[in-house]
mmCIF file with all atom_site columns, C-alpha atoms in Angstrom:
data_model
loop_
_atom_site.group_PDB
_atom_site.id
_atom_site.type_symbol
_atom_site.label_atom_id
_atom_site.label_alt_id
_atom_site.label_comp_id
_atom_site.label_asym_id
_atom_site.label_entity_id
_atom_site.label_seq_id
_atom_site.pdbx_PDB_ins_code
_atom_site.Cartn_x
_atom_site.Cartn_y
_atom_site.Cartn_z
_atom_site.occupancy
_atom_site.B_iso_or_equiv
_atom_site.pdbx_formal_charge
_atom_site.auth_seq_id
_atom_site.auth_comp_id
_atom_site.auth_asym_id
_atom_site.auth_atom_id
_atom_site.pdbx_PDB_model_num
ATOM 1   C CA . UNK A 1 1   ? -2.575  19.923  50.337  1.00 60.00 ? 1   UNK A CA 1
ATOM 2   C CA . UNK A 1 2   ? -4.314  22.307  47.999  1.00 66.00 ? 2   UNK A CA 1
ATOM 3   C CA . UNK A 1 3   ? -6.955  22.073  45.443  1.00 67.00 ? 3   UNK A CA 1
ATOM 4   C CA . UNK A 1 4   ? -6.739  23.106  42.161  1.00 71.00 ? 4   UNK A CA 1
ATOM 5   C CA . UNK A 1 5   ? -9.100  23.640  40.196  1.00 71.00 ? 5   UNK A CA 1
ATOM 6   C CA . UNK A 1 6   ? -8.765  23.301  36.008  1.00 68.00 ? 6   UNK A CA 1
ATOM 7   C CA . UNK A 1 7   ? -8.219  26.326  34.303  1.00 71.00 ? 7   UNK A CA 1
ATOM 8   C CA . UNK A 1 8   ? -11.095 26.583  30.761  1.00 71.00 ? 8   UNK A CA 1
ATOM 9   C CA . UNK A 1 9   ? -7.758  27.769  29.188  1.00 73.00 ? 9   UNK A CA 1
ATOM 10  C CA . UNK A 1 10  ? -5.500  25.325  29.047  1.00 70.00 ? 10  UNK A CA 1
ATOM 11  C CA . UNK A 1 11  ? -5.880  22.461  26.625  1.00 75.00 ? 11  UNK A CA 1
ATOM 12  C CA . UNK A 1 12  ? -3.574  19.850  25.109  1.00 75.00 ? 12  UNK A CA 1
ATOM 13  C CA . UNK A 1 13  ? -1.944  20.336  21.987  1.00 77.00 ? 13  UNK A CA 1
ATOM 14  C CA . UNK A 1 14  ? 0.875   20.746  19.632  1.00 81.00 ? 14  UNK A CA 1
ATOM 15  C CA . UNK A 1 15  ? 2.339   18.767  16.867  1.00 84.00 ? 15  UNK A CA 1
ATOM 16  C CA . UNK A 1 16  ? 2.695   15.798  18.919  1.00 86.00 ? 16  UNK A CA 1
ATOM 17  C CA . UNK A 1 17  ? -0.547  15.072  20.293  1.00 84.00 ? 17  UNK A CA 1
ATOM 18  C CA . UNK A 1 18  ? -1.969  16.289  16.733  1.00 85.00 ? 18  UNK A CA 1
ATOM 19  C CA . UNK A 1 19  ? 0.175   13.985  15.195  1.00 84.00 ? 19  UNK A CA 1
ATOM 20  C CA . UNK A 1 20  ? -0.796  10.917  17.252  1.00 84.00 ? 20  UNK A CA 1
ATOM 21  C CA . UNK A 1 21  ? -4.742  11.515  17.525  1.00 86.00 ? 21  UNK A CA 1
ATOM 22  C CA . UNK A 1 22  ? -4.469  11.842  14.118  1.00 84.00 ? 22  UNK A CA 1
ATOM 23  C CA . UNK A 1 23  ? -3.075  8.419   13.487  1.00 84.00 ? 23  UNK A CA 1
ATOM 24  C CA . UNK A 1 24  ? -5.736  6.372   16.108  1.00 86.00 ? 24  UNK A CA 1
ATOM 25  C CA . UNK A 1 25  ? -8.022  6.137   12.741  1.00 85.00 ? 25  UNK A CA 1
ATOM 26  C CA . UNK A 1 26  ? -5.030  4.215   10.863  1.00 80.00 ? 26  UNK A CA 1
ATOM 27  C CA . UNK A 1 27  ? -4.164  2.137   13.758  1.00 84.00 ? 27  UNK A CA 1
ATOM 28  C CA . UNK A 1 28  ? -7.561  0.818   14.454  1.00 87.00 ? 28  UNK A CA 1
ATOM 29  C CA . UNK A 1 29  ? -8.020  0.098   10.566  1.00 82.00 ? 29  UNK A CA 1
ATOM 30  C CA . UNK A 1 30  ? -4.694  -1.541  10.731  1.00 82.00 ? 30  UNK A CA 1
ATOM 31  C CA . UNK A 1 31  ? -5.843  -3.535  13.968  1.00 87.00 ? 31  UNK A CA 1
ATOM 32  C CA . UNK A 1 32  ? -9.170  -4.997  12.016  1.00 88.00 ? 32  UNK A CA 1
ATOM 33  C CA . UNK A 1 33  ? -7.118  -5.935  9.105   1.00 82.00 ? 33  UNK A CA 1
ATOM 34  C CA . UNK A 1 34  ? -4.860  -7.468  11.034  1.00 82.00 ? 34  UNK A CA 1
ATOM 35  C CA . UNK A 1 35  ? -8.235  -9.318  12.772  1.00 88.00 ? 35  UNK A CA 1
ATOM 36  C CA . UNK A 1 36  ? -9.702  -10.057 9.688   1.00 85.00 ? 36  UNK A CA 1
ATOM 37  C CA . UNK A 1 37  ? -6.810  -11.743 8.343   1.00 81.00 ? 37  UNK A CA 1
ATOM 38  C CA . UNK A 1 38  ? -6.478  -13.925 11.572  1.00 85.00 ? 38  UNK A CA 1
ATOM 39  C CA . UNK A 1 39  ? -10.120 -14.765 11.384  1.00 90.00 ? 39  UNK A CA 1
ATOM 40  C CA . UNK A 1 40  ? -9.944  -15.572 7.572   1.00 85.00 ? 40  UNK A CA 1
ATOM 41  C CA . UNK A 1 41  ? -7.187  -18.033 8.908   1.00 84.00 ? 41  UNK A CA 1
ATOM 42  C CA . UNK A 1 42  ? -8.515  -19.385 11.702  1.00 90.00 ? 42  UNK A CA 1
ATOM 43  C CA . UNK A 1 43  ? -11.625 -20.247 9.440   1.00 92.00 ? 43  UNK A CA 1
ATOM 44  C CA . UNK A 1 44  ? -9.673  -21.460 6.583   1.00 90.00 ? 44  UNK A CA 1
ATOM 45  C CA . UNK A 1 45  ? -10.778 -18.580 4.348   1.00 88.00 ? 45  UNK A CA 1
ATOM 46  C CA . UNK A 1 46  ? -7.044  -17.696 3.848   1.00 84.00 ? 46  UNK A CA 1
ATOM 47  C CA . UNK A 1 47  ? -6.326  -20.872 2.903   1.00 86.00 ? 47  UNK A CA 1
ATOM 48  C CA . UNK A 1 48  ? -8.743  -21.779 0.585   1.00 90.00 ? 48  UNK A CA 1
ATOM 49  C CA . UNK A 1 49  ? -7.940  -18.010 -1.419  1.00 87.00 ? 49  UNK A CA 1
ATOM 50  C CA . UNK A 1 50  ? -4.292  -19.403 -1.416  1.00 86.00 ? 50  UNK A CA 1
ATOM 51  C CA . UNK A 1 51  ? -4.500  -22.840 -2.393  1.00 88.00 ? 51  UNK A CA 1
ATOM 52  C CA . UNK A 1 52  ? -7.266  -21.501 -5.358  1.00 89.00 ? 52  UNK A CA 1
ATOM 53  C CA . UNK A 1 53  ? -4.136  -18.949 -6.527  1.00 86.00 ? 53  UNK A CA 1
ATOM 54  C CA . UNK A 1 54  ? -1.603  -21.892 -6.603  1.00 85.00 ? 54  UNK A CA 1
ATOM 55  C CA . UNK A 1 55  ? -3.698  -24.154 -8.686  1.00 88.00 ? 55  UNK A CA 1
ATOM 56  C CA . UNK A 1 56  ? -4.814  -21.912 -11.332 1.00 90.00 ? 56  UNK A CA 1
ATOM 57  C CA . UNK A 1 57  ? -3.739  -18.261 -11.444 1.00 88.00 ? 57  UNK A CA 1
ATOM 58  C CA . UNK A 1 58  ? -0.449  -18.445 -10.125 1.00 86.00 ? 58  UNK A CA 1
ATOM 59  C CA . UNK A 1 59  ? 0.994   -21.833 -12.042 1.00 87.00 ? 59  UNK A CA 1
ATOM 60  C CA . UNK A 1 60  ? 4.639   -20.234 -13.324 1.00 90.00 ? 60  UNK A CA 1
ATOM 61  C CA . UNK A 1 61  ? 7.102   -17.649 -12.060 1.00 91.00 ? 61  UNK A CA 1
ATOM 62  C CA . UNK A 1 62  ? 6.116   -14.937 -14.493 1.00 93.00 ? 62  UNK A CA 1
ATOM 63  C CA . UNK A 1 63  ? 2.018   -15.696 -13.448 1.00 93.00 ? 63  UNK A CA 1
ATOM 64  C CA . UNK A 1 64  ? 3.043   -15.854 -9.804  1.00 93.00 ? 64  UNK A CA 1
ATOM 65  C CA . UNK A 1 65  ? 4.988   -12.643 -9.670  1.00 93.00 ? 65  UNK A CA 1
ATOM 66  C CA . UNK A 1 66  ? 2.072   -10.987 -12.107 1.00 93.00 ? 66  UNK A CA 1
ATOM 67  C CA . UNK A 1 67  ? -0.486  -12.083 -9.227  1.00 93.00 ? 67  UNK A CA 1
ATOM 68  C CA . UNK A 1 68  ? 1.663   -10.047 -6.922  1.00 93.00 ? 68  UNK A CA 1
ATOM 69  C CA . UNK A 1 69  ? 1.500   -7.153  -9.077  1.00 92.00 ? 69  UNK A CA 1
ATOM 70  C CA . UNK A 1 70  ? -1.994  -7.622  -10.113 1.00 90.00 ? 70  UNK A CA 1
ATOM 71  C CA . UNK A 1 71  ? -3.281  -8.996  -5.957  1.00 90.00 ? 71  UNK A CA 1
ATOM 72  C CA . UNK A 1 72  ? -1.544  -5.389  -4.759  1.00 90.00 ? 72  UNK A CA 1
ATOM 73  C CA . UNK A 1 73  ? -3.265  -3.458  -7.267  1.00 88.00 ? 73  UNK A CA 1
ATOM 74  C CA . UNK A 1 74  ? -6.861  -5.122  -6.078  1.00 88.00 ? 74  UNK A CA 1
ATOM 75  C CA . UNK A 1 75  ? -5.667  -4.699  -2.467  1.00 87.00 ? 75  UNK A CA 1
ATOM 76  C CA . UNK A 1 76  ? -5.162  -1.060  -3.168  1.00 86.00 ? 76  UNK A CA 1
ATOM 77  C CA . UNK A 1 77  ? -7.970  -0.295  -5.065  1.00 85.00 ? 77  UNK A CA 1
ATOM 78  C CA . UNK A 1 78  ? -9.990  -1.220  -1.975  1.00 84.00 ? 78  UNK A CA 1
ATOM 79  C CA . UNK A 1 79  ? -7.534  -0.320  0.978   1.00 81.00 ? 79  UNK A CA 1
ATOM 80  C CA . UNK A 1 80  ? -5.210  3.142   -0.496  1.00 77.00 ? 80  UNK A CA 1
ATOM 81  C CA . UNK A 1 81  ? -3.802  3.711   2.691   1.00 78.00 ? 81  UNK A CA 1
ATOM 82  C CA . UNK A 1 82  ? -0.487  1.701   1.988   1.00 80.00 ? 82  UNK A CA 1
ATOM 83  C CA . UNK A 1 83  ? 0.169   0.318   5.322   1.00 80.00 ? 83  UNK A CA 1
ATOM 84  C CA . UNK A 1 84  ? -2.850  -1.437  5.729   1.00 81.00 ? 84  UNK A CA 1
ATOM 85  C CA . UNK A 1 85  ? -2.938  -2.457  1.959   1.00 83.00 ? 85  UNK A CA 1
ATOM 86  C CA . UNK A 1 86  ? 0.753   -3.852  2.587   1.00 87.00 ? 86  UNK A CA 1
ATOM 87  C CA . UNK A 1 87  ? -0.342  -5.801  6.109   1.00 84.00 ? 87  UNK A CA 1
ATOM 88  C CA . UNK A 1 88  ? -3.605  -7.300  4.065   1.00 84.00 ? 88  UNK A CA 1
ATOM 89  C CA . UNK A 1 89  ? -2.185  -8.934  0.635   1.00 88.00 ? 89  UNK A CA 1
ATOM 90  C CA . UNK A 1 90  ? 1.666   -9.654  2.606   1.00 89.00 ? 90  UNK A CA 1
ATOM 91  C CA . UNK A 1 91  ? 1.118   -12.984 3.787   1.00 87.00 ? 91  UNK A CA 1
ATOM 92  C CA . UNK A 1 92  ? -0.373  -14.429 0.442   1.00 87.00 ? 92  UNK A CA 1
ATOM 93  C CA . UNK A 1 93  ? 2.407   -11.703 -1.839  1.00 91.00 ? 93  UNK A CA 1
ATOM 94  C CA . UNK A 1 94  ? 5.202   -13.997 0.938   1.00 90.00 ? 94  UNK A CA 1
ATOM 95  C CA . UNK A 1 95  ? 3.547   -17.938 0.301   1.00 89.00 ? 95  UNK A CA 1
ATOM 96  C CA . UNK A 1 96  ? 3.103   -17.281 -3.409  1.00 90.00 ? 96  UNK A CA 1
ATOM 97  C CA . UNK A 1 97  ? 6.778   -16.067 -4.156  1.00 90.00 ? 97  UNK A CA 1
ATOM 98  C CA . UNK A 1 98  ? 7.927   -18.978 -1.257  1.00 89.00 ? 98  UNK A CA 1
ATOM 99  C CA . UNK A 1 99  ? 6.367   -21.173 -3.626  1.00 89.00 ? 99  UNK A CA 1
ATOM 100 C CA . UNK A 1 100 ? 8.731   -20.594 -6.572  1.00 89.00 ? 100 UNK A CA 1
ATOM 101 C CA . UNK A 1 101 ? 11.597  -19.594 -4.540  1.00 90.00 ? 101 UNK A CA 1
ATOM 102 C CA . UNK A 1 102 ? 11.238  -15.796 -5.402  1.00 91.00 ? 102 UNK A CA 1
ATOM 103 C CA . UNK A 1 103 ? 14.232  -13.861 -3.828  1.00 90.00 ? 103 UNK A CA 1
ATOM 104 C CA . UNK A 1 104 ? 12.786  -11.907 -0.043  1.00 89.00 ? 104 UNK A CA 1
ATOM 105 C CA . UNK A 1 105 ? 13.952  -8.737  -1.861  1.00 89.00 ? 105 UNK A CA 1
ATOM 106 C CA . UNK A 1 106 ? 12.612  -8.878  -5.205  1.00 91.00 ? 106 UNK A CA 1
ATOM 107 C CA . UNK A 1 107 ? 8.959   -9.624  -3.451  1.00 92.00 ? 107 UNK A CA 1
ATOM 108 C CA . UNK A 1 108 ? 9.128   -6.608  -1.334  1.00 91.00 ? 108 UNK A CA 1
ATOM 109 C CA . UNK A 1 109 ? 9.911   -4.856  -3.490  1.00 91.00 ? 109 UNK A CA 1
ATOM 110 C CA . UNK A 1 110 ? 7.152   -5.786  -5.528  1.00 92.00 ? 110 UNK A CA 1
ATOM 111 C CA . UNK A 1 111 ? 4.770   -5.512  -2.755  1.00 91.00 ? 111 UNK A CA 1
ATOM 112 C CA . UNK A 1 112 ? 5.701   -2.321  -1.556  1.00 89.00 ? 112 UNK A CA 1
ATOM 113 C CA . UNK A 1 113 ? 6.533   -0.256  -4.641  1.00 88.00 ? 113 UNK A CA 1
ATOM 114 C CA . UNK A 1 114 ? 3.463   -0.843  -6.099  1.00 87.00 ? 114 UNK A CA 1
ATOM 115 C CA . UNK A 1 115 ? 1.615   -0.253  -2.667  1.00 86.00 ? 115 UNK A CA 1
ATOM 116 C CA . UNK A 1 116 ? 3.078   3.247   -2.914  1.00 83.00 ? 116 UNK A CA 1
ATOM 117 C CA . UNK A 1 117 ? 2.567   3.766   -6.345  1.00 85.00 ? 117 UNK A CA 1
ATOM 118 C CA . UNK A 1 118 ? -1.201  2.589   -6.353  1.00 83.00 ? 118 UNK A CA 1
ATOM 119 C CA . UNK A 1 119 ? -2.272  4.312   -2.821  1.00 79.00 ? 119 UNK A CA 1
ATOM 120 C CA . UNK A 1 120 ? -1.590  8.092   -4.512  1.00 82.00 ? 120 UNK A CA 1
ATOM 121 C CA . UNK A 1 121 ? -3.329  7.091   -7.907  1.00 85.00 ? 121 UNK A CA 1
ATOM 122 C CA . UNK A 1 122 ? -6.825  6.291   -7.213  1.00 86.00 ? 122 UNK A CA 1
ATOM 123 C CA . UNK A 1 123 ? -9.167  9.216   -6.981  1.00 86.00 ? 123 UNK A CA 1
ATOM 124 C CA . UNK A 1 124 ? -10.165 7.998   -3.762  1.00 85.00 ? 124 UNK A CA 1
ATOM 125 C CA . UNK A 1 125 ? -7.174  7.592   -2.502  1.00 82.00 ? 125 UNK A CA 1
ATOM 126 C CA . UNK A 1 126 ? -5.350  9.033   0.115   1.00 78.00 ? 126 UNK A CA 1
ATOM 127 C CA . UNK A 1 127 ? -2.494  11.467  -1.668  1.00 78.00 ? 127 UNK A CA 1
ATOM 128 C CA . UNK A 1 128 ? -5.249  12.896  -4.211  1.00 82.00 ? 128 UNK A CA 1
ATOM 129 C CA . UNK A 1 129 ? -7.705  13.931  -1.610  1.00 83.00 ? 129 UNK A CA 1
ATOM 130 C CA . UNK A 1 130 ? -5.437  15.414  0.387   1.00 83.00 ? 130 UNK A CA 1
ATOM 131 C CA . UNK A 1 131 ? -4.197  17.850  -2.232  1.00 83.00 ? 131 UNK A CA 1
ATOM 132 C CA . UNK A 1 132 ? -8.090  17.950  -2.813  1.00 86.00 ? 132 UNK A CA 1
ATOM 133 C CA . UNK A 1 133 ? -8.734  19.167  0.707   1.00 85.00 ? 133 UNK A CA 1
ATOM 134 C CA . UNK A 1 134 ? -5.917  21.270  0.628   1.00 86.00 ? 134 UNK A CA 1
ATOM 135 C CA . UNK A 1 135 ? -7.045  23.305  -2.306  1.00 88.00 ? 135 UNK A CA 1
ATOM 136 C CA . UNK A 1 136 ? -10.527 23.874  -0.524  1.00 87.00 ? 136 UNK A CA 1
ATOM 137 C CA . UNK A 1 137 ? -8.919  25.601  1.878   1.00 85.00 ? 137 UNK A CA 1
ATOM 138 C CA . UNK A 1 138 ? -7.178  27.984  -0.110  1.00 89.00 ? 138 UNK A CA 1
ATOM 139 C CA . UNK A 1 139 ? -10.914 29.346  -1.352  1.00 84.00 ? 139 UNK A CA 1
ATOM 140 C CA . UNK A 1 140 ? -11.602 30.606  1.690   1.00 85.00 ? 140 UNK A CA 1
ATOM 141 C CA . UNK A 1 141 ? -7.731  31.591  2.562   1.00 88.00 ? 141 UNK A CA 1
ATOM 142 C CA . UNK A 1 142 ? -7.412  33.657  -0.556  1.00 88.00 ? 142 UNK A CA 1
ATOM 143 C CA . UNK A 1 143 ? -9.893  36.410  -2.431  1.00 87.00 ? 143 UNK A CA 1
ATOM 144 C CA . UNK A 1 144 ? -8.117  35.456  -5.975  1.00 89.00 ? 144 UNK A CA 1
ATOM 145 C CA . UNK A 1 145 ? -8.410  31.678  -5.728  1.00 87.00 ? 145 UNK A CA 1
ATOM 146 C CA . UNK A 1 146 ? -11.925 30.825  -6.515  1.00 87.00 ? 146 UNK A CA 1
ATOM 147 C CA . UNK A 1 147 ? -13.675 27.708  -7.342  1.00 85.00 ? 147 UNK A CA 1
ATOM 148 C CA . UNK A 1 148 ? -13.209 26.677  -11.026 1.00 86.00 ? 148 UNK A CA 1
ATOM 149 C CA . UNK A 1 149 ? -10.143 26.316  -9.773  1.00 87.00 ? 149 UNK A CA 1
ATOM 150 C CA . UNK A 1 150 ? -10.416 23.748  -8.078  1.00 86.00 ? 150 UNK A CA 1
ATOM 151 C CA . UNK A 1 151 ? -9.588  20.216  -9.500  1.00 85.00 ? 151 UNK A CA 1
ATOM 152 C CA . UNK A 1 152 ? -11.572 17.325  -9.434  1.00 86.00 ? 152 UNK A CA 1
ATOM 153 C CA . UNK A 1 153 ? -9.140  14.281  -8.390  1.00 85.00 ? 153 UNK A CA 1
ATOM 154 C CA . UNK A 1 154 ? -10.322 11.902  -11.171 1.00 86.00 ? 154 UNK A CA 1
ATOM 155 C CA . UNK A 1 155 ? -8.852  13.835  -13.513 1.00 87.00 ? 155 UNK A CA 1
ATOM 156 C CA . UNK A 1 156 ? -5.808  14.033  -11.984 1.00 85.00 ? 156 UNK A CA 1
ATOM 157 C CA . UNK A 1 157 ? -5.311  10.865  -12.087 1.00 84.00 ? 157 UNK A CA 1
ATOM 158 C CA . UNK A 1 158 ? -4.616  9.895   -15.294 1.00 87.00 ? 158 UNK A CA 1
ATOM 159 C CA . UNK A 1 159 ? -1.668  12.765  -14.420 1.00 88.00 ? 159 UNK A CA 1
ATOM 160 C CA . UNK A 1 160 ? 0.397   10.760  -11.419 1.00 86.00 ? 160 UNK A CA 1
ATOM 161 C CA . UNK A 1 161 ? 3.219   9.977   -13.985 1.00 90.00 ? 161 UNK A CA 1
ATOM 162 C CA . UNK A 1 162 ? 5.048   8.693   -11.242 1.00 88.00 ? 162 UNK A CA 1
ATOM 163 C CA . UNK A 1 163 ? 2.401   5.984   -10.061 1.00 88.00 ? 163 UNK A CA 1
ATOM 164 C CA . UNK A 1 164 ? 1.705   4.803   -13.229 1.00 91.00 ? 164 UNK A CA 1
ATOM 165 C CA . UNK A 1 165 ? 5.082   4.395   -14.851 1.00 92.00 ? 165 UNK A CA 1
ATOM 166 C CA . UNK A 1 166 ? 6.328   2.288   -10.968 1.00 90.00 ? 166 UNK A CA 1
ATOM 167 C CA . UNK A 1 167 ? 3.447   -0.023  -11.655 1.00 90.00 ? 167 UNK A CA 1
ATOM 168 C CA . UNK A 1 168 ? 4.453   -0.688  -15.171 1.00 93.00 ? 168 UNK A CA 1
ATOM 169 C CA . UNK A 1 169 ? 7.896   -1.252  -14.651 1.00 93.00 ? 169 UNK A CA 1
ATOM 170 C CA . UNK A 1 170 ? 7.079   -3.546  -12.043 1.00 92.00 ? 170 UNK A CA 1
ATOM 171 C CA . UNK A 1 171 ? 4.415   -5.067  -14.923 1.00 93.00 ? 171 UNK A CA 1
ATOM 172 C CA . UNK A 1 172 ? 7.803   -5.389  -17.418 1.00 95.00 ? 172 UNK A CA 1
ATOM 173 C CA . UNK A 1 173 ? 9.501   -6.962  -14.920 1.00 94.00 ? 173 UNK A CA 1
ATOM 174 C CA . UNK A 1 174 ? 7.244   -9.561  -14.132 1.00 93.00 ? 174 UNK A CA 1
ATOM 175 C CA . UNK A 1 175 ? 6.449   -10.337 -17.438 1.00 94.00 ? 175 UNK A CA 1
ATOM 176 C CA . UNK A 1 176 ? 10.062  -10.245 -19.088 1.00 94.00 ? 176 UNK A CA 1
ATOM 177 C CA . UNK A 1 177 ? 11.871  -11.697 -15.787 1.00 91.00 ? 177 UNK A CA 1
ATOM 178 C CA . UNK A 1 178 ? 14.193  -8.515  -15.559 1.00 91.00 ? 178 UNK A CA 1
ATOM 179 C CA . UNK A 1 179 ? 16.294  -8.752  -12.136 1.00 87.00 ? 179 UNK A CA 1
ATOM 180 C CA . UNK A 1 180 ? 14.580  -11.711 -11.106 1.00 88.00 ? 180 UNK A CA 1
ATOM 181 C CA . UNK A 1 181 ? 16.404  -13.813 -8.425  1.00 84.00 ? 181 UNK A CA 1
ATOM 182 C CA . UNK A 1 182 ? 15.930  -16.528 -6.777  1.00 83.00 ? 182 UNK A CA 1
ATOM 183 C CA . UNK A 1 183 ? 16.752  -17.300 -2.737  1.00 79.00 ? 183 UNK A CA 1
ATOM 184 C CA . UNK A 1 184 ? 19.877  -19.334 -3.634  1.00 69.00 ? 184 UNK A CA 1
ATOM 185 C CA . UNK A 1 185 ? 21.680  -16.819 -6.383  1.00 55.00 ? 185 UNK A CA 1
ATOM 186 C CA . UNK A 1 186 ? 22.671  -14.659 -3.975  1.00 53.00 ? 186 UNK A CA 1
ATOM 187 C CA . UNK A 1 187 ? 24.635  -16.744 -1.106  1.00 54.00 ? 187 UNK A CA 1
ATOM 188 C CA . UNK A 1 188 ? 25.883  -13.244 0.715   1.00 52.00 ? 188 UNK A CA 1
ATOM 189 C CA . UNK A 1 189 ? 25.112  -12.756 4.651   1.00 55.00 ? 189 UNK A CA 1
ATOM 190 C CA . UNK A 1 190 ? 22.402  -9.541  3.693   1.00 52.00 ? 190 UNK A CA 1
ATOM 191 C CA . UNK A 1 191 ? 20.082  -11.921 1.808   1.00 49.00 ? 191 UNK A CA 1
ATOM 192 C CA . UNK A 1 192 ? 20.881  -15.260 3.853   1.00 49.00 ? 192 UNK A CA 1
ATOM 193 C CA . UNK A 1 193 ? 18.803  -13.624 6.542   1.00 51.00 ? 193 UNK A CA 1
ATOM 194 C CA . UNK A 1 194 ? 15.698  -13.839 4.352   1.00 48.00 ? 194 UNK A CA 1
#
């Protein structure tokens, strides 16, 4: 048997353990959502939020799907990393469109697109800081690039064309109906699973 000792060297590293120590922040936000929206059930929270946004917001198909719309956008503005945003409003995006038969598809799509489209607009959010951060490197990385010109994210964005014009089609389409479908107008094996 011989003893080894650790060598002040050697370290642990590389794109894989970067790129998992670098998610352990999402997953424990995604494991207190998660918590939060079991407690909020467990206490009744959940439902009461739910049966409030049946009775009066969400009273027709176009108001129900514009809740989803609208409900993401809230979610987002608070939560803009879209994973978490997507596990917290889910569950109420999945009872409201169960309630007026709202096609599986058409409500994931509605939750997700506009989970990705929101997350990279807000200043605070995730995809405008990190060009942000990026750019403060490059001050230090390069003589020429200085700091007026950098660029502050709220005024970028009113300039995330694509964010903005995937929220309003979604908008259009929940106000107009366009490509709506229900769970029984499609009767093939792909959307029988939903």
């Amino acid at each position: 048997f011989v003893e080894t000792v650790p060598r002040a060297d050697v370290a642990v590293g590389g794109s894989i353990y970067s790129g998992a120590s670098g998610f352990f922040p999402l997953i424990v936000l995604t494991l207190l959502l998660v918590a939060g929206v079991e407690v909020m059930r467990k206490g009744g929270g959940f439902d009461a939020v739910e049966d409030w946004l049946l009775r009066s917001v969400a009273t027709s198909v176009r108001r129900t799907e514009l809740t989803m719309v609208l409900g993401t956008a809230l979610v987002n503005a608070m939560v803009t990393i879209n994973t978490a945003a997507e596990i917290a409003i889910a569950p109420f995006v999945s009872t409201l469109g169960q309630r007026f038969n709202i096609n599986g598809y058409r409500r994931a799509n509605i939750l997700d697109a506009n989970t990705s489209a929101l997350g990279y607009i807000f200043p605070w959010g995730g995809g405008l800081l990190a060009g942000y951060s990026a750019m403060l490197g490059l001050t230090d990385q390069y003589e020429w690039f200085t700091e007026a010109m950098l660029v502050n994210p709220a005024s970028v964005a009113p300039f995330v064309f694509h964010g903005w014009f995937l929220v309003a089609v979604f908008v259009v389409a929940a106000w107009t109906g366009f490509g709506r479908e229900y769970v029984p107008d499609r009767l093939s094996e792909e959307v029988s699973r939903v």
